[in-house]
PDB file of C-alpha atoms in Angstrom:
ATOM      1  CA  GLU A 174     -11.121 -16.181  10.232  1.00  0.00           C
ATOM      2  CA  THR A 175      -8.301 -17.520   7.840  1.00  0.00           C
ATOM      3  CA  GLY A 176     -10.332 -19.108   5.474  1.00  0.00           C
ATOM      4  CA  VAL A 177      -8.722 -22.645   6.074  1.00  0.00           C
ATOM      5  CA  THR A 178     -10.636 -24.777   8.670  1.00  0.00           C
ATOM      6  CA  GLN A 179      -9.740 -28.044  10.111  1.00  0.00           C
ATOM      7  CA  THR A 180     -11.578 -30.624  12.161  1.00  0.00           C
ATOM      8  CA  PRO A 181     -11.239 -32.177  14.641  1.00  0.00           C
ATOM      9  CA  ARG A 182      -9.384 -29.189  16.860  1.00  0.00           C
ATOM     10  CA  HIS A 183      -8.398 -32.032  19.487  1.00  0.00           C
ATOM     11  CA  LEU A 184      -7.959 -35.432  19.080  1.00  0.00           C
ATOM     12  CA  VAL A 185      -6.872 -38.218  21.338  1.00  0.00           C
ATOM     13  CA  MET A 186      -6.279 -41.704  20.203  1.00  0.00           C
ATOM     14  CA  GLY A 187      -4.588 -44.901  21.012  1.00  0.00           C
ATOM     15  CA  MET A 188      -1.777 -46.615  19.104  1.00  0.00           C
ATOM     16  CA  THR A 189      -4.299 -49.134  17.359  1.00  0.00           C
ATOM     17  CA  ASN A 190      -7.044 -46.717  16.278  1.00  0.00           C
ATOM     18  CA  LYS A 191      -7.415 -45.315  12.826  1.00  0.00           C
ATOM     19  CA  LYS A 192      -8.634 -41.815  12.587  1.00  0.00           C
ATOM     20  CA  SER A 193      -8.499 -38.906  10.009  1.00  0.00           C
ATOM     21  CA  LEU A 194      -7.945 -35.113   9.964  1.00  0.00           C
ATOM     22  CA  LYS A 195      -9.779 -32.829   7.589  1.00  0.00           C
ATOM     23  CA  CYS A 196      -8.956 -29.862   6.255  1.00  0.00           C
ATOM     24  CA  GLU A 197     -11.007 -27.229   3.967  1.00  0.00           C
ATOM     25  CA  GLN A 198     -10.067 -24.284   2.253  1.00  0.00           C
ATOM     26  CA  HIS A 199     -12.555 -21.402   1.151  1.00  0.00           C
ATOM     27  CA  LEU A 200      -9.985 -19.340  -0.572  1.00  0.00           C
ATOM     28  CA  GLY A 201     -10.016 -20.737  -4.217  1.00  0.00           C
ATOM     29  CA  HIS A 202      -6.385 -22.056  -3.677  1.00  0.00           C
ATOM     30  CA  ASN A 203      -5.039 -24.797  -5.683  1.00  0.00           C
ATOM     31  CA  ALA A 204      -2.169 -26.089  -3.556  1.00  0.00           C
ATOM     32  CA  MET A 205      -2.423 -27.319  -0.012  1.00  0.00           C
ATOM     33  CA  TYR A 206      -0.172 -28.726   2.528  1.00  0.00           C
ATOM     34  CA  TRP A 207       0.044 -30.769   5.882  1.00  0.00           C
ATOM     35  CA  TYR A 208       2.722 -29.589   8.562  1.00  0.00           C
ATOM     36  CA  LYS A 209       3.873 -31.091  11.758  1.00  0.00           C
ATOM     37  CA  GLN A 210       4.542 -28.828  14.620  1.00  0.00           C
ATOM     38  CA  SER A 211       6.150 -30.401  17.776  1.00  0.00           C
ATOM     39  CA  ALA A 212       7.212 -28.688  20.896  1.00  0.00           C
ATOM     40  CA  LYS A 213      10.330 -26.730  20.484  1.00  0.00           C
ATOM     41  CA  LYS A 214      10.914 -28.198  16.941  1.00  0.00           C
ATOM     42  CA  PRO A 215      10.766 -26.704  13.482  1.00  0.00           C
ATOM     43  CA  LEU A 216       7.598 -26.759  11.587  1.00  0.00           C
ATOM     44  CA  GLU A 217       8.119 -29.559   9.530  1.00  0.00           C
ATOM     45  CA  LEU A 218       6.361 -29.849   5.920  1.00  0.00           C
ATOM     46  CA  MET A 219       4.723 -33.435   5.476  1.00  0.00           C
ATOM     47  CA  PHE A 220       3.192 -33.301   2.129  1.00  0.00           C
ATOM     48  CA  VAL A 221       2.146 -31.048  -0.714  1.00  0.00           C
ATOM     49  CA  TYR A 222      -0.584 -31.308  -3.125  1.00  0.00           C
ATOM     50  CA  SER A 223      -0.117 -28.779  -6.051  1.00  0.00           C
ATOM     51  CA  LEU A 224      -2.100 -28.986  -9.403  1.00  0.00           C
ATOM     52  CA  GLU A 225      -3.073 -32.594  -8.057  1.00  0.00           C
ATOM     53  CA  GLU A 226       0.450 -33.514  -8.025  1.00  0.00           C
ATOM     54  CA  ARG A 227       1.716 -34.847  -4.460  1.00  0.00           C
ATOM     55  CA  VAL A 228       5.190 -34.255  -3.038  1.00  0.00           C
ATOM     56  CA  GLU A 229       6.033 -35.870   0.139  1.00  0.00           C
ATOM     57  CA  ASN A 230       8.745 -35.436   2.602  1.00  0.00           C
ATOM     58  CA  ASN A 231      10.638 -38.492   2.442  1.00  0.00           C
ATOM     59  CA  SER A 232      11.139 -38.714   6.443  1.00  0.00           C
ATOM     60  CA  VAL A 233       7.316 -38.981   6.954  1.00  0.00           C
ATOM     61  CA  PRO A 234       6.493 -42.431   8.075  1.00  0.00           C
ATOM     62  CA  SER A 235       3.919 -44.635   5.983  1.00  0.00           C
ATOM     63  CA  ARG A 236       1.361 -44.511   9.097  1.00  0.00           C
ATOM     64  CA  PHE A 237       0.541 -40.902   7.850  1.00  0.00           C
ATOM     65  CA  SER A 238      -1.258 -41.336   4.449  1.00  0.00           C
ATOM     66  CA  PRO A 239      -2.681 -37.975   2.886  1.00  0.00           C
ATOM     67  CA  GLU A 240      -5.770 -37.461   0.374  1.00  0.00           C
ATOM     68  CA  CYS A 241      -6.807 -34.682  -1.866  1.00  0.00           C
ATOM     69  CA  PRO A 242      -9.911 -35.426  -3.382  1.00  0.00           C
ATOM     70  CA  ASN A 243     -10.230 -32.046  -4.886  1.00  0.00           C
ATOM     71  CA  SER A 244      -8.204 -28.562  -4.584  1.00  0.00           C
ATOM     72  CA  SER A 245     -10.585 -27.583  -1.724  1.00  0.00           C
ATOM     73  CA  HIS A 246     -10.511 -30.670   0.834  1.00  0.00           C
ATOM     74  CA  LEU A 247      -7.376 -32.258   2.136  1.00  0.00           C
ATOM     75  CA  PHE A 248      -7.334 -35.322   4.575  1.00  0.00           C
ATOM     76  CA  LEU A 249      -4.428 -36.982   6.781  1.00  0.00           C
ATOM     77  CA  HIS A 250      -5.502 -40.496   7.502  1.00  0.00           C
ATOM     78  CA  LEU A 251      -3.739 -41.799  10.607  1.00  0.00           C
ATOM     79  CA  HIS A 252      -3.056 -45.557  11.626  1.00  0.00           C
ATOM     80  CA  THR A 253      -1.184 -47.166  14.344  1.00  0.00           C
ATOM     81  CA  LEU A 254       0.591 -44.128  15.419  1.00  0.00           C
ATOM     82  CA  GLN A 255       3.096 -43.748  17.988  1.00  0.00           C
ATOM     83  CA  PRO A 256       3.452 -41.552  21.232  1.00  0.00           C
ATOM     84  CA  GLU A 257       5.932 -39.630  19.453  1.00  0.00           C
ATOM     85  CA  ASP A 258       3.672 -38.521  16.811  1.00  0.00           C
ATOM     86  CA  SER A 259       1.618 -36.300  19.294  1.00  0.00           C
ATOM     87  CA  ALA A 260       1.892 -32.829  17.847  1.00  0.00           C
ATOM     88  CA  LEU A 261      -0.088 -30.051  16.179  1.00  0.00           C
ATOM     89  CA  TYR A 262      -0.937 -30.861  12.462  1.00  0.00           C
ATOM     90  CA  LEU A 263      -1.530 -27.884  10.696  1.00  0.00           C
ATOM     91  CA  CYS A 264      -3.149 -27.352   7.078  1.00  0.00           C
ATOM     92  CA  ALA A 265      -2.178 -24.592   4.775  1.00  0.00           C
ATOM     93  CA  SER A 266      -3.275 -23.414   1.292  1.00  0.00           C
ATOM     94  CA  SER A 267      -2.059 -21.372  -1.400  1.00  0.00           C
ATOM     95  CA  GLN A 268      -2.089 -20.378  -4.918  1.00  0.00           C
ATOM     96  CA  GLU A 269       0.234 -22.675  -6.802  1.00  0.00           C
ATOM     97  CA  SER A 270       1.710 -19.411  -8.606  1.00  0.00           C
ATOM     98  CA  SER A 271       2.349 -18.096  -5.062  1.00  0.00           C
ATOM     99  CA  ILE A 272       3.220 -20.886  -3.155  1.00  0.00           C
ATOM    100  CA  ASN A 273       5.653 -18.728  -0.817  1.00  0.00           C
ATOM    101  CA  GLU A 274       2.291 -16.851   0.960  1.00  0.00           C
ATOM    102  CA  GLN A 275       0.523 -19.852   2.549  1.00  0.00           C
ATOM    103  CA  PHE A 276      -2.465 -19.698   4.653  1.00  0.00           C
ATOM    104  CA  PHE A 277      -2.499 -21.683   7.816  1.00  0.00           C
ATOM    105  CA  GLY A 278      -5.808 -23.186   9.559  1.00  0.00           C
ATOM    106  CA  PRO A 279      -5.814 -23.806  13.273  1.00  0.00           C
ATOM    107  CA  GLY A 280      -4.565 -26.940  13.577  1.00  0.00           C
ATOM    108  CA  THR A 281      -5.548 -30.329  15.067  1.00  0.00           C
ATOM    109  CA  ARG A 282      -3.862 -31.029  18.504  1.00  0.00           C
ATOM    110  CA  LEU A 283      -3.214 -34.769  18.327  1.00  0.00           C
ATOM    111  CA  THR A 284      -2.318 -36.643  21.596  1.00  0.00           C
ATOM    112  CA  VAL A 285      -1.490 -40.498  20.821  1.00  0.00           C
ATOM    113  CA  LEU A 286      -1.803 -42.731  24.124  1.00  0.00           C
TER     114      LEU A 286
ATOM    115  CA  GLY B 544      20.106 -30.851   3.306  1.00  0.00           C
ATOM    116  CA  GLN B 545      18.567 -27.779   4.666  1.00  0.00           C
ATOM    117  CA  SER B 546      19.668 -25.799   7.763  1.00  0.00           C
ATOM    118  CA  LEU B 547      18.408 -22.716   8.983  1.00  0.00           C
ATOM    119  CA  GLU B 548      19.505 -20.626  12.148  1.00  0.00           C
ATOM    120  CA  GLN B 549      17.692 -18.033  14.034  1.00  0.00           C
ATOM    121  CA  PRO B 550      17.858 -16.800  17.654  1.00  0.00           C
ATOM    122  CA  SER B 551      15.619 -18.713  19.885  1.00  0.00           C
ATOM    123  CA  GLU B 552      14.325 -15.594  21.873  1.00  0.00           C
ATOM    124  CA  VAL B 553      14.594 -11.801  21.787  1.00  0.00           C
ATOM    125  CA  THR B 554      13.399  -9.181  24.400  1.00  0.00           C
ATOM    126  CA  ALA B 555      12.670  -5.744  23.174  1.00  0.00           C
ATOM    127  CA  VAL B 556      10.508  -2.670  24.787  1.00  0.00           C
ATOM    128  CA  GLU B 557       7.697  -1.215  23.531  1.00  0.00           C
ATOM    129  CA  GLY B 558       8.202   1.421  20.672  1.00  0.00           C
ATOM    130  CA  ALA B 559      11.550   0.220  20.033  1.00  0.00           C
ATOM    131  CA  ILE B 560      12.918  -1.626  16.754  1.00  0.00           C
ATOM    132  CA  VAL B 561      14.189  -5.203  16.832  1.00  0.00           C
ATOM    133  CA  GLN B 562      15.931  -7.242  14.101  1.00  0.00           C
ATOM    134  CA  ILE B 563      15.646 -10.991  13.819  1.00  0.00           C
ATOM    135  CA  ASN B 564      18.132 -12.732  11.909  1.00  0.00           C
ATOM    136  CA  CYS B 565      17.976 -15.896   9.871  1.00  0.00           C
ATOM    137  CA  THR B 566      21.025 -17.748   8.155  1.00  0.00           C
ATOM    138  CA  TYR B 567      20.523 -20.820   5.791  1.00  0.00           C
ATOM    139  CA  GLN B 568      21.913 -23.553   3.967  1.00  0.00           C
ATOM    140  CA  THR B 569      20.340 -25.133   1.352  1.00  0.00           C
ATOM    141  CA  SER B 570      20.405 -26.250  -2.425  1.00  0.00           C
ATOM    142  CA  GLY B 571      17.914 -25.188  -4.986  1.00  0.00           C
ATOM    143  CA  PHE B 572      17.165 -21.827  -3.068  1.00  0.00           C
ATOM    144  CA  TYR B 573      13.979 -19.852  -4.415  1.00  0.00           C
ATOM    145  CA  GLY B 574      13.471 -17.604  -1.564  1.00  0.00           C
ATOM    146  CA  LEU B 575      12.804 -16.679   2.178  1.00  0.00           C
ATOM    147  CA  SER B 576       9.769 -16.241   4.059  1.00  0.00           C
ATOM    148  CA  TRP B 577       8.656 -14.876   7.381  1.00  0.00           C
ATOM    149  CA  TYR B 578       5.552 -16.008   9.329  1.00  0.00           C
ATOM    150  CA  GLN B 579       4.308 -14.894  12.824  1.00  0.00           C
ATOM    151  CA  GLN B 580       2.717 -17.297  15.192  1.00  0.00           C
ATOM    152  CA  HIS B 581       0.973 -16.200  18.634  1.00  0.00           C
ATOM    153  CA  ASP B 582       0.726 -18.684  21.298  1.00  0.00           C
ATOM    154  CA  GLY B 583      -2.192 -21.116  20.354  1.00  0.00           C
ATOM    155  CA  GLY B 584      -2.563 -19.504  16.962  1.00  0.00           C
ATOM    156  CA  ALA B 585      -1.953 -20.397  13.361  1.00  0.00           C
ATOM    157  CA  PRO B 586       1.383 -19.224  11.608  1.00  0.00           C
ATOM    158  CA  THR B 587       0.410 -16.004   9.565  1.00  0.00           C
ATOM    159  CA  PHE B 588       2.566 -14.924   6.459  1.00  0.00           C
ATOM    160  CA  LEU B 589       4.215 -11.771   6.873  1.00  0.00           C
ATOM    161  CA  SER B 590       6.622 -11.488   3.861  1.00  0.00           C
ATOM    162  CA  TYR B 591       8.634 -13.046   1.270  1.00  0.00           C
ATOM    163  CA  ASN B 592      11.928 -12.259  -0.127  1.00  0.00           C
ATOM    164  CA  ALA B 593      13.289 -13.842  -3.600  1.00  0.00           C
ATOM    165  CA  LEU B 594      15.652 -11.278  -4.733  1.00  0.00           C
ATOM    166  CA  ASP B 595      18.281  -9.353  -2.667  1.00  0.00           C
ATOM    167  CA  GLY B 596      17.249  -6.117  -0.785  1.00  0.00           C
ATOM    168  CA  LEU B 597      14.641  -4.921   1.519  1.00  0.00           C
ATOM    169  CA  GLU B 598      11.005  -5.409   1.133  1.00  0.00           C
ATOM    170  CA  GLU B 599       8.575  -2.903   3.566  1.00  0.00           C
ATOM    171  CA  THR B 600       5.200  -3.584   4.519  1.00  0.00           C
ATOM    172  CA  GLY B 601       4.076  -1.208   7.046  1.00  0.00           C
ATOM    173  CA  ARG B 602       6.070  -1.699  10.407  1.00  0.00           C
ATOM    174  CA  PHE B 603       7.654  -4.816   9.205  1.00  0.00           C
ATOM    175  CA  SER B 604      10.459  -5.254   6.635  1.00  0.00           C
ATOM    176  CA  SER B 605      12.361  -7.922   5.548  1.00  0.00           C
ATOM    177  CA  PHE B 606      15.858  -8.041   3.624  1.00  0.00           C
ATOM    178  CA  LEU B 607      17.632 -10.848   1.891  1.00  0.00           C
ATOM    179  CA  SER B 608      21.297 -11.191   0.827  1.00  0.00           C
ATOM    180  CA  ARG B 609      21.643 -14.221  -1.395  1.00  0.00           C
ATOM    181  CA  SER B 610      25.309 -13.963  -1.604  1.00  0.00           C
ATOM    182  CA  ASP B 611      25.433 -14.275   2.267  1.00  0.00           C
ATOM    183  CA  SER B 612      22.789 -16.950   2.604  1.00  0.00           C
ATOM    184  CA  TYR B 613      21.200 -14.593   5.195  1.00  0.00           C
ATOM    185  CA  GLY B 614      18.182 -12.282   5.884  1.00  0.00           C
ATOM    186  CA  TYR B 615      16.486 -10.603   8.666  1.00  0.00           C
ATOM    187  CA  LEU B 616      13.123  -9.227   9.792  1.00  0.00           C
ATOM    188  CA  LEU B 617      12.877  -5.939  11.012  1.00  0.00           C
ATOM    189  CA  LEU B 618       9.922  -4.666  13.328  1.00  0.00           C
ATOM    190  CA  GLN B 619       9.748  -1.238  14.232  1.00  0.00           C
ATOM    191  CA  GLU B 620       7.515   0.810  16.767  1.00  0.00           C
ATOM    192  CA  LEU B 621       7.169  -2.370  18.449  1.00  0.00           C
ATOM    193  CA  GLN B 622       3.670  -2.999  20.000  1.00  0.00           C
ATOM    194  CA  MET B 623       2.505  -5.487  22.858  1.00  0.00           C
ATOM    195  CA  LYS B 624       0.602  -7.409  20.288  1.00  0.00           C
ATOM    196  CA  ASP B 625       3.927  -8.178  18.397  1.00  0.00           C
ATOM    197  CA  SER B 626       4.873 -10.594  21.432  1.00  0.00           C
ATOM    198  CA  ALA B 627       4.859 -13.795  19.209  1.00  0.00           C
ATOM    199  CA  SER B 628       7.296 -16.243  17.884  1.00  0.00           C
ATOM    200  CA  TYR B 629       8.436 -15.446  14.351  1.00  0.00           C
ATOM    201  CA  PHE B 630       9.870 -18.264  11.827  1.00  0.00           C
ATOM    202  CA  CYS B 631      11.908 -17.628   8.901  1.00  0.00           C
ATOM    203  CA  ALA B 632      11.515 -20.547   6.186  1.00  0.00           C
ATOM    204  CA  VAL B 633      13.423 -21.153   3.150  1.00  0.00           C
ATOM    205  CA  ARG B 634      11.583 -22.210  -0.209  1.00  0.00           C
ATOM    206  CA  TYR B 635      13.683 -24.829  -2.163  1.00  0.00           C
ATOM    207  CA  ASN B 636      13.322 -26.965  -5.351  1.00  0.00           C
ATOM    208  CA  PHE B 637      10.277 -24.826  -6.248  1.00  0.00           C
ATOM    209  CA  ASN B 638       7.468 -26.356  -4.026  1.00  0.00           C
ATOM    210  CA  LYS B 639       9.286 -27.275  -0.869  1.00  0.00           C
ATOM    211  CA  PHE B 640       9.652 -25.503   2.535  1.00  0.00           C
ATOM    212  CA  TYR B 641      12.023 -26.010   5.508  1.00  0.00           C
ATOM    213  CA  PHE B 642      11.262 -23.884   8.653  1.00  0.00           C
ATOM    214  CA  GLY B 643      13.496 -22.337  11.266  1.00  0.00           C
ATOM    215  CA  SER B 644      13.025 -23.235  14.923  1.00  0.00           C
ATOM    216  CA  GLY B 645      11.272 -19.715  15.481  1.00  0.00           C
ATOM    217  CA  THR B 646      12.610 -16.681  17.404  1.00  0.00           C
ATOM    218  CA  LYS B 647      10.037 -15.983  20.457  1.00  0.00           C
ATOM    219  CA  LEU B 648       9.980 -12.040  20.582  1.00  0.00           C
ATOM    220  CA  ASN B 649       8.907 -10.903  24.043  1.00  0.00           C
ATOM    221  CA  VAL B 650       7.624  -7.115  23.845  1.00  0.00           C
ATOM    222  CA  LYS B 651       8.021  -5.391  27.528  1.00  0.00           C
ATOM    223  CA  PRO B 652       6.236  -2.089  28.422  1.00  0.00           C
TER     224      PRO B 652
END
């Protein structure tokens, strides 16, 4: 148990669907992250929320939209995705003062048809 | 931009010592982290080096040379459960991270 939970664990969606991924951390952290992990590719940082400030990777398409309503919850809203967006989406959290030590959730395995 | 190089795969026997190297290129460098990920599992933090030198945590040690843009993870007394992928990651511009492609470690009896 890592203290970071993600739902759903598996998601299959069509290209015209809208869905959301949810992440919740129970560690009292104040920074949260979304990562994308594709087969045979490096883990890619998508978004960072740190002290309610959002930092984004400029290469992430606008069809991915994050939301962080408080320091414990993080969402990733998905719309009009492409098949190449199929991947494992990992959420992580850390203390803002110790962002080098991140705690990861189990991930959501997303398949876009 | 950022780049990281680490070997794609390493094989070693139980009880041995293995070193996984990582070379990087980045601006705004803050430090180098190491993570372990078992198949089907989430990455788990192992260590972080911000300064030159060796950090030891049990059977695992991590080394950093900022002048050489180089680091390594040293695993001693290998166990079968150490079979996993190991990622190095650079922290840059304070709150950004760039991960390597990972090194798959196979531990054989």
